[in-house]
Amino acid sequence: MDTNQQLAAIFQQMADVHTILEDDRFRINAYAKAARVIGELPTDLGEIGAEVALLAKIDGIGKSTASKIAEFLETGKIKAHEDVMARIPHGLLDLLQISGLGPKTVGLMWSQAGIESLDDLKEKLKTDELTKLPRMGQKSLDKIRKSIAFMESTGGRVNIGKALPIAQWFVEQLQTLGEVEQAQYAGSLRRGKETIGDIDILVAASEDDSKTISDFFVQLPGVTEVLAQGQTKSSVRTEHGVQVDLRIVEPDHFGAALMYFTGSKEHNVAMRQRAIKMGMSLNEYALTKDDKPVAAKSEEDVFKALDLQWVAPEMREDHGELTLAEKDKLPKLIEVADIKAELHAHTTASDGIWSIEQYADFAIDRGFHTIAITDHSKGQAQANGLNEKRLVEHIEKIRAAAKKYEGKLTILAGSEVDILADGTLDYADDLLAELDIVVASPHAALTQDPKTATARLLKAVENPYVTIMGHPTGRLINRREGLSPDMGKLIDAAKERGIALEINANHWRLDLRDSHARLAIESGVMLAIDTDAHGPGDMDELKYGILTARRAGVTAQNVINCMSQTALAQWLKRTRS
Ligand code: DGT
Ligand code: CA
Ligand code: CA
Ligand code: ZN
């Protein structure tokens, strides 16, 4: 989103949330109007600058709106927006995404039926009880049911775990064509975002072959609908409900095009501005000077001509990456190959389907030096969590396996111990003391308010035996919002205690998310990147955790799974003393 769109969305959200809260009409109308006006402005507000007097001169923008825009341009946020957002459960925002459901109705659902999230609404829709709400008949309920079903099947953003394999398959298919010189996915997927609006694929080929290639593309198995087919641009929908855009460009322009279609839009804008400052011009075809091409064939060429280091796609979000690239200061981002240990895995003892030995063999195969076996604790009854007696027996088994694998692999006895609703842990300290590693995670009571959640997690961090906090929010992308603890406080506490915070690599979790992981490393907190494996296949989720980490600017030095065997053992010891 560019600045105008971002601002329009914020003002619209303020209007919606005030409507939900049944605040005064005057204010609601003012915000809604501001959203509309800003959304239609031809000039970028960022270019006008944070000057209230100038902004207020724009038709339809009053002084109060102008000062909010200025505040946003200066600080990246608007206090009035943050204040009003704090007054509602954030799950209500998901309801606003349902087509046919406006903020007024959402407000009624909240105040009169206690609905705070999409899950709550779905539960209530199992019966017709919502017809008791004003202006809510049988027909409206059916419409809402249909909208939700549609949104969940095809609409909305898809998880990266779903999009990546689809994109890779399309790229492989296109690469089988002799006419295709290069094929590569771009867009938010290449940037490793946790959710993807649509898949963008770029092909380098001669213009003469573009018809052959697009014909091939739109007829691939799995394509259920052709949305557009043209010379250089085609678009289809797949059986998974995902849109795939294909662009065909001349090989000489591939680098510039890949750069453009990788985005983000904000990063592109910053790049273009830099080009202009240097007396050049940058678009999806080339970097040019006085209409003569300077660079276009590869991304490296273009970055170089702009006096920049090549910026990894995951960092292209206009979060200061160009300033770093200019000074040769970009971090050396972590890679899958840097990971040398898996520290969160479930065996058949709880809800996994692999034995200790199966994990051990797999870990050796991956070139790991350490694996930690961390089954669920007793509170996770539905996951066959271990009671104290079973954990003691399990520890013995793990120790026996560790002995068997001595010299080849370090096997750590651990537990993924539940952080109970009040922040106490699911096992007593004397039992936790028997373990080499303790991953403490919240699994239940995930709708707690932020204050309670913060206190809960902080209490868990204080436990002297905890080494890693697992998936701190408990969110499931597109499915469950999870906790919204005060991340600043949690990070400070983790730093103070010396524990690591987990990026759970499972594509449904990615928890810590990118922005939280960035905050954590900026404060000097170590991260753990683990797959939370329950069986074969799960350990291949590692790549999603790595992408999230790269988006946060994480290097191998920030991650305990990248330490040597001895360094990790020492770190664990230190953290527990
Ligand atoms: P998505 O699909 O919503 O997850 O996000 P993207 O980033 O993949 O966005 P998409 O598919 O709309 O466009 C792909 C890239 O193309 C985007 O990251 C940057 C570039 N692009 C598209 N439209 C514009 C535009 O209007 N201005 C600029 N500067 N770049 C654009
Ligand atoms: Ca896209
Ligand atoms: Ca697209
Ligand atoms: Zn787990």
Coordinates of C-alpha atoms in Angstrom, one line a residue, residues 69-314:
I69 CA -2.1 12.9 8.5
A70 CA 0.9 15.0 9.6
E71 CA 1.2 12.8 12.8
F72 CA 1.2 9.7 10.6
L73 CA 3.8 11.0 8.2
E74 CA 6.0 11.9 11.1
T75 CA 5.6 8.9 13.4
G76 CA 4.0 6.2 11.3
K77 CA 0.9 6.1 13.6
I78 CA -2.0 8.1 14.7
K79 CA -2.7 8.2 18.4
A80 CA -6.5 8.6 18.0
H81 CA -6.5 5.4 15.9
E82 CA -4.5 3.4 18.5
D83 CA -6.7 4.7 21.3
V84 CA -9.9 3.6 19.6
M85 CA -8.5 0.3 18.5
A86 CA -7.7 -0.5 22.2
R87 CA -11.4 -0.2 23.0
I88 CA -12.6 -3.3 21.0
P89 CA -11.5 -7.0 20.8
H90 CA -9.4 -7.2 17.7
G91 CA -11.2 -10.3 16.5
L92 CA -14.1 -8.0 15.5
L93 CA -11.9 -6.7 12.7
D94 CA -12.0 -10.1 11.0
L95 CA -15.8 -9.8 11.0
L96 CA -15.6 -6.6 9.1
Q97 CA -13.9 -8.6 6.3
I98 CA -17.0 -10.6 5.8
S99 CA -18.9 -9.3 2.8
G100 CA -22.4 -8.1 3.7
L101 CA -21.5 -7.5 7.3
G102 CA -21.1 -3.9 8.3
P103 CA -19.7 -2.2 11.4
K104 CA -23.2 -1.5 12.8
T105 CA -24.2 -5.2 12.8
V106 CA -20.8 -6.2 14.1
G107 CA -21.3 -3.8 17.0
L108 CA -24.7 -5.4 17.7
M109 CA -23.3 -8.9 17.6
W110 CA -20.6 -7.8 20.1
S111 CA -22.8 -5.9 22.5
Q112 CA -25.9 -8.1 22.3
A113 CA -24.6 -11.6 21.6
G114 CA -21.1 -11.4 23.1
I115 CA -19.4 -12.2 19.8
E116 CA -15.7 -11.2 19.8
S117 CA -14.2 -13.1 16.9
L118 CA -14.9 -15.1 13.7
D119 CA -14.8 -18.3 15.7
D120 CA -17.5 -16.9 18.1
L121 CA -19.6 -16.0 15.1
K122 CA -19.3 -19.3 13.5
E123 CA -20.3 -21.0 16.7
K124 CA -23.4 -18.9 17.0
L125 CA -24.3 -19.5 13.3
K126 CA -24.7 -23.2 14.1
T127 CA -28.2 -22.3 15.3
D128 CA -30.5 -19.5 14.3
E129 CA -30.3 -17.7 17.6
L130 CA -28.9 -14.5 16.0
T131 CA -32.3 -13.8 14.4
K132 CA -33.1 -12.3 17.8
L133 CA -30.8 -9.3 16.9
P134 CA -32.5 -6.3 15.4
R135 CA -32.7 -6.3 11.6
M136 CA -31.3 -9.9 11.4
G137 CA -33.6 -12.3 9.6
Q138 CA -33.1 -15.8 8.4
K139 CA -32.0 -14.5 5.0
S140 CA -29.3 -12.3 6.5
L141 CA -28.0 -15.2 8.5
D142 CA -27.8 -17.4 5.4
K143 CA -26.0 -14.7 3.5
I144 CA -23.4 -14.3 6.3
R145 CA -22.9 -18.1 6.4
K146 CA -22.3 -18.1 2.7
S147 CA -19.9 -15.2 2.8
I148 CA -17.9 -16.9 5.5
A149 CA -17.7 -20.2 3.6
F150 CA -16.6 -18.3 0.5
M151 CA -14.0 -16.2 2.3
E152 CA -12.6 -19.4 3.9
S153 CA -12.5 -21.4 0.7
T154 CA -11.2 -18.9 -1.9
G155 CA -11.2 -15.3 -0.8
G156 CA -8.8 -13.6 1.5
R157 CA -5.1 -14.1 1.6
V158 CA -3.7 -17.6 1.6
N159 CA -1.1 -19.0 3.9
I160 CA 2.5 -19.1 2.5
G161 CA 2.5 -22.8 3.3
K162 CA -0.2 -23.3 0.7
A163 CA 1.1 -20.8 -1.8
L164 CA 4.7 -21.8 -2.0
P165 CA 4.2 -25.4 -3.2
I166 CA 1.7 -24.2 -5.8
A167 CA 4.1 -21.5 -7.1
Q168 CA 7.0 -23.9 -7.2
W169 CA 4.9 -26.4 -9.2
F170 CA 3.9 -23.7 -11.8
V171 CA 7.5 -22.5 -12.1
E172 CA 8.7 -26.1 -12.7
Q173 CA 6.0 -26.6 -15.3
L174 CA 7.0 -23.5 -17.1
Q175 CA 10.7 -24.4 -17.0
T176 CA 9.9 -27.6 -19.0
L177 CA 9.2 -25.4 -22.0
G178 CA 12.2 -24.8 -24.3
E179 CA 11.0 -21.3 -25.0
V180 CA 11.3 -20.3 -21.4
E181 CA 14.8 -18.9 -20.5
Q182 CA 14.1 -18.2 -16.9
A183 CA 11.0 -18.6 -14.6
Q184 CA 10.8 -17.3 -11.1
Y185 CA 8.0 -16.5 -8.6
A186 CA 8.0 -12.9 -7.4
G187 CA 5.6 -10.7 -5.3
S188 CA 4.9 -11.2 -1.6
L189 CA 5.8 -14.9 -1.9
R190 CA 9.4 -14.1 -2.9
R191 CA 9.5 -11.7 0.0
G192 CA 8.4 -14.5 2.3
K193 CA 5.3 -12.9 3.7
E194 CA 3.2 -15.1 5.9
T195 CA 0.1 -14.7 3.7
I196 CA -0.1 -14.2 0.0
G197 CA -2.7 -12.2 -1.9
D198 CA -1.9 -13.8 -5.3
I199 CA 1.1 -15.6 -6.8
D200 CA 3.1 -13.6 -9.3
I201 CA 5.3 -15.6 -11.8
L202 CA 7.8 -14.0 -14.1
V203 CA 9.1 -15.7 -17.2
A204 CA 12.0 -14.5 -19.5
A205 CA 11.3 -15.4 -23.1
S206 CA 11.3 -13.9 -26.6
E207 CA 8.2 -12.0 -27.4
D208 CA 7.6 -14.3 -30.4
D209 CA 7.1 -17.2 -28.0
S210 CA 4.8 -15.5 -25.5
K211 CA 1.6 -16.9 -27.1
T212 CA 2.9 -20.5 -26.9
I213 CA 3.9 -19.9 -23.2
S214 CA 0.6 -18.3 -22.1
D215 CA -1.4 -21.0 -23.9
F216 CA 0.5 -23.6 -22.0
F217 CA 0.1 -21.7 -18.8
V218 CA -3.7 -21.4 -18.9
Q219 CA -4.2 -25.0 -19.8
L220 CA -2.1 -26.5 -17.0
P221 CA -3.9 -29.0 -14.8
G222 CA -5.4 -27.5 -11.7
V223 CA -6.4 -24.3 -13.5
T224 CA -10.1 -23.9 -13.0
E225 CA -10.7 -20.4 -14.4
V226 CA -8.8 -18.1 -16.9
L227 CA -9.2 -14.6 -15.6
A228 CA -7.2 -12.9 -18.4
Q229 CA -5.0 -14.0 -21.2
G230 CA -2.9 -11.4 -23.2
Q231 CA 0.4 -11.0 -24.9
T232 CA 2.5 -10.5 -21.9
K233 CA 0.1 -10.9 -19.0
S234 CA -2.2 -13.7 -18.1
S235 CA -4.1 -14.6 -14.9
V236 CA -5.7 -17.8 -13.7
R237 CA -7.4 -19.2 -10.7
T238 CA -6.5 -22.7 -9.5
E239 CA -8.5 -25.4 -7.9
H240 CA -7.0 -24.3 -4.5
G241 CA -8.8 -21.0 -5.0
V242 CA -5.5 -19.1 -5.5
Q243 CA -4.9 -16.6 -8.3
V244 CA -1.7 -16.9 -10.3
D245 CA -0.5 -14.0 -12.4
L246 CA 2.0 -14.7 -15.2
R247 CA 4.2 -12.0 -16.9
I248 CA 6.4 -12.7 -19.8
V249 CA 9.3 -10.3 -20.4
E250 CA 12.2 -10.1 -22.7
P251 CA 15.3 -11.8 -21.2
D252 CA 17.2 -8.5 -21.4
H253 CA 14.7 -6.9 -19.0
F254 CA 14.3 -9.8 -16.6
G255 CA 16.3 -8.3 -13.7
A256 CA 14.4 -5.0 -13.7
A257 CA 11.1 -6.8 -14.1
L258 CA 11.8 -9.3 -11.3
M259 CA 12.8 -6.4 -9.1
Y260 CA 9.6 -4.5 -9.9
F261 CA 7.2 -7.5 -9.5
T262 CA 8.9 -8.6 -6.3
G263 CA 8.0 -5.3 -4.7
S264 CA 7.1 -4.3 -2.2
K265 CA 5.4 -1.3 -3.7
E266 CA 6.9 0.8 -0.9
H267 CA 10.4 -0.5 -1.6
N268 CA 9.9 0.1 -5.4
V269 CA 8.9 3.7 -4.7
A270 CA 12.1 4.2 -2.5
M271 CA 14.2 2.7 -5.3
R272 CA 12.7 4.9 -7.9
Q273 CA 13.3 8.0 -5.8
R274 CA 16.9 7.0 -5.4
A275 CA 17.2 6.6 -9.1
I276 CA 15.8 10.0 -9.7
K277 CA 18.1 11.5 -7.2
M278 CA 21.0 10.0 -9.1
G279 CA 19.7 11.5 -12.4
M280 CA 18.3 8.2 -13.6
S281 CA 14.9 6.6 -14.0
L282 CA 13.8 3.2 -12.9
N283 CA 10.8 1.2 -14.1
E284 CA 9.8 -2.4 -14.7
Y285 CA 11.8 -2.5 -17.9
A286 CA 15.1 -0.9 -17.0
L287 CA 17.2 1.6 -15.2
T288 CA 17.9 4.3 -17.7
K289 CA 19.9 7.6 -18.0
D290 CA 18.9 10.1 -20.6
D291 CA 16.7 7.3 -22.1
K292 CA 19.7 5.0 -22.5
P293 CA 19.6 1.7 -20.7
V294 CA 22.1 1.5 -17.8
A295 CA 21.1 -1.8 -16.2
A296 CA 18.2 -4.3 -16.7
K297 CA 19.3 -7.9 -17.2
S298 CA 19.9 -8.9 -13.6
E299 CA 18.8 -7.5 -10.2
E300 CA 22.5 -7.3 -9.2
D301 CA 23.2 -5.0 -12.1
V302 CA 20.4 -2.6 -11.2
F303 CA 21.3 -2.5 -7.5
K304 CA 25.0 -2.0 -8.4
A305 CA 24.2 0.9 -10.8
L306 CA 22.4 2.5 -8.0
D307 CA 25.4 2.1 -5.7
L308 CA 23.6 -0.4 -3.5
Q309 CA 24.3 -3.9 -2.2
W310 CA 21.9 -6.5 -3.5
V311 CA 19.0 -6.5 -1.1
A312 CA 17.4 -9.9 -0.2
P313 CA 13.7 -10.0 -1.2
E314 CA 12.6 -10.6 2.3

